[in-house]
C-alpha cells in the first residue's frame, strides 16, 4: 500500500476532547485550530492510524507527503489510513501542544498558556 495524502481531512469527534476545526493553513495545506479555549495540561486529541511494523513503515516512507508517527522502536502509525484528524496538526516553532505516548496511544496534550 502506497501512502496517500489525506484529501478531505476531518476531526473524529470520538477521539477529540475539545471542539477542533480544520482550516486552510499558510504553512502547509491544512491546519488544526481550537474552536474553544483549551486549558493547560489536558488531552486534546489522540493520533490514530494503521499500525505498521518497522519494515512496512520504511517501505511507505518515500519522503513525500505522509502521516507516519513512530509509536515506539518497532511500531509506527500511518494516519493516512484511519487517522483521527491529528495528522493535520502542523509543526510549530512555538507549539501549544506536545505529543506523549501513553500505554500504546499517541496523545496530543495542551501546554500552559502564557
Short mmCIF file of C-alpha atoms in Angstrom, two decimals:
data_model
loop_
_atom_site.label_atom_id
_atom_site.label_comp_id
_atom_site.label_asym_id
_atom_site.label_seq_id
_atom_site.Cartn_x
_atom_site.Cartn_y
_atom_site.Cartn_z
CA UNK A 1 0.00 0.00 0.00
CA UNK A 2 1.42 3.38 -1.02
CA UNK A 3 0.97 6.32 1.40
CA UNK A 4 -1.62 8.86 0.33
CA UNK A 5 -2.30 12.49 1.05
CA UNK A 6 -5.46 12.97 3.11
CA UNK A 7 -7.70 14.74 0.57
CA UNK A 8 -10.63 15.64 2.81
CA UNK A 9 -9.28 15.80 6.35
CA UNK A 10 -11.70 15.79 9.24
CA UNK A 11 -11.57 15.64 13.03
CA UNK A 12 -13.02 12.45 14.51
CA UNK A 13 -15.12 13.81 17.42
CA UNK A 14 -14.86 10.44 19.22
CA UNK A 15 -11.10 10.99 19.63
CA UNK A 16 -11.10 14.72 20.34
CA UNK A 17 -11.77 16.09 23.82
CA UNK A 18 -12.38 19.66 22.60
CA UNK A 19 -14.01 21.38 19.66
CA UNK A 20 -11.39 21.49 16.88
CA UNK A 21 -11.62 22.71 13.30
CA UNK A 22 -9.56 22.04 10.20
CA UNK A 23 -8.95 25.10 8.04
CA UNK A 24 -6.57 26.11 5.29
CA UNK A 25 -3.10 26.90 6.59
CA UNK A 26 -0.49 29.32 5.29
CA UNK A 27 2.15 26.79 6.37
CA UNK A 28 1.05 23.54 4.73
CA UNK A 29 -2.32 22.84 3.06
CA UNK A 30 -4.42 22.46 6.23
CA UNK A 31 -4.04 23.04 9.96
CA UNK A 32 -5.96 22.16 13.11
CA UNK A 33 -7.34 25.08 15.11
CA UNK A 34 -9.03 25.19 18.51
CA UNK A 35 -12.67 26.25 18.29
CA UNK A 36 -12.81 26.73 22.07
CA UNK A 37 -10.41 27.59 24.88
CA UNK A 38 -8.35 24.58 25.93
CA UNK A 39 -6.94 24.54 29.48
CA UNK A 40 -3.28 23.63 30.02
CA UNK A 41 -2.17 20.03 30.51
CA UNK A 42 -5.28 18.42 29.01
CA UNK A 43 -5.58 15.66 26.43
CA UNK A 44 -6.71 17.34 23.21
CA UNK A 45 -6.83 14.52 20.64
CA UNK A 46 -5.45 11.05 20.04
CA UNK A 47 -3.31 10.37 16.96
CA UNK A 48 -4.63 7.22 15.29
CA UNK A 49 -3.88 5.24 12.17
CA UNK A 50 -2.97 1.89 10.74
CA UNK A 51 -0.35 0.12 12.86
CA UNK A 52 2.77 -0.74 10.84
CA UNK A 53 5.88 -2.70 11.73
CA UNK A 54 9.33 -1.21 11.07
CA UNK A 55 9.70 -2.86 7.66
CA UNK A 56 6.33 -1.63 6.33
CA UNK A 57 6.85 1.88 7.74
CA UNK A 58 10.22 2.08 5.98
CA UNK A 59 8.65 0.88 2.74
CA UNK A 60 5.93 3.56 2.91
CA UNK A 61 8.37 6.33 3.85
CA UNK A 62 9.07 7.74 0.41
CA UNK A 63 9.93 11.26 1.58
CA UNK A 64 6.68 12.71 0.20
CA UNK A 65 3.51 13.75 1.98
CA UNK A 66 2.82 11.16 4.65
CA UNK A 67 1.35 10.82 8.09
CA UNK A 68 3.70 8.40 9.85
CA UNK A 69 4.24 8.74 13.61
CA UNK A 70 6.53 6.35 15.49
CA UNK A 71 4.80 4.77 18.45
CA UNK A 72 7.97 3.05 19.68
CA UNK A 73 11.11 1.46 18.18
CA UNK A 74 9.03 -1.19 16.38
CA UNK A 75 5.54 0.19 15.69
CA UNK A 76 4.51 3.22 13.62
CA UNK A 77 1.03 4.61 12.96
CA UNK A 78 0.07 5.65 9.41
CA UNK A 79 -2.74 8.18 9.81
CA UNK A 80 -3.41 8.23 6.06
CA UNK A 81 -5.40 5.09 6.94
CA UNK A 82 -7.77 5.60 9.88
CA UNK A 83 -6.45 8.95 11.07
CA UNK A 84 -8.31 10.99 13.70
CA UNK A 85 -7.52 14.40 12.18
CA UNK A 86 -4.49 14.83 14.45
CA UNK A 87 -2.28 14.08 11.44
CA UNK A 88 -3.12 17.57 10.12
CA UNK A 89 -1.60 19.29 13.17
CA UNK A 90 1.30 21.36 11.83
CA UNK A 91 4.75 21.67 13.34
CA UNK A 92 5.28 25.00 15.08
CA UNK A 93 8.36 26.79 16.35
CA UNK A 94 6.15 27.99 19.23
CA UNK A 95 3.96 24.92 19.87
CA UNK A 96 0.87 24.91 22.07
CA UNK A 97 0.66 21.09 22.09
CA UNK A 98 3.07 18.29 22.88
CA UNK A 99 2.82 14.62 21.97
CA UNK A 100 3.07 11.85 24.54
CA UNK A 101 2.96 8.08 24.18
CA UNK A 102 0.79 6.69 26.97
CA UNK A 103 0.04 2.97 27.22
CA UNK A 104 0.41 2.43 23.47
CA UNK A 105 -1.55 5.54 22.47
CA UNK A 106 -0.18 8.78 20.99
CA UNK A 107 -1.85 11.74 22.65
CA UNK A 108 -1.56 15.46 21.98
CA UNK A 109 -1.54 17.35 25.29
CA UNK A 110 -2.06 21.11 25.66
CA UNK A 111 0.78 23.20 27.03
CA UNK A 112 0.40 26.01 29.53
CA UNK A 113 -0.69 29.33 28.09
CA UNK A 114 1.27 32.50 28.83
#
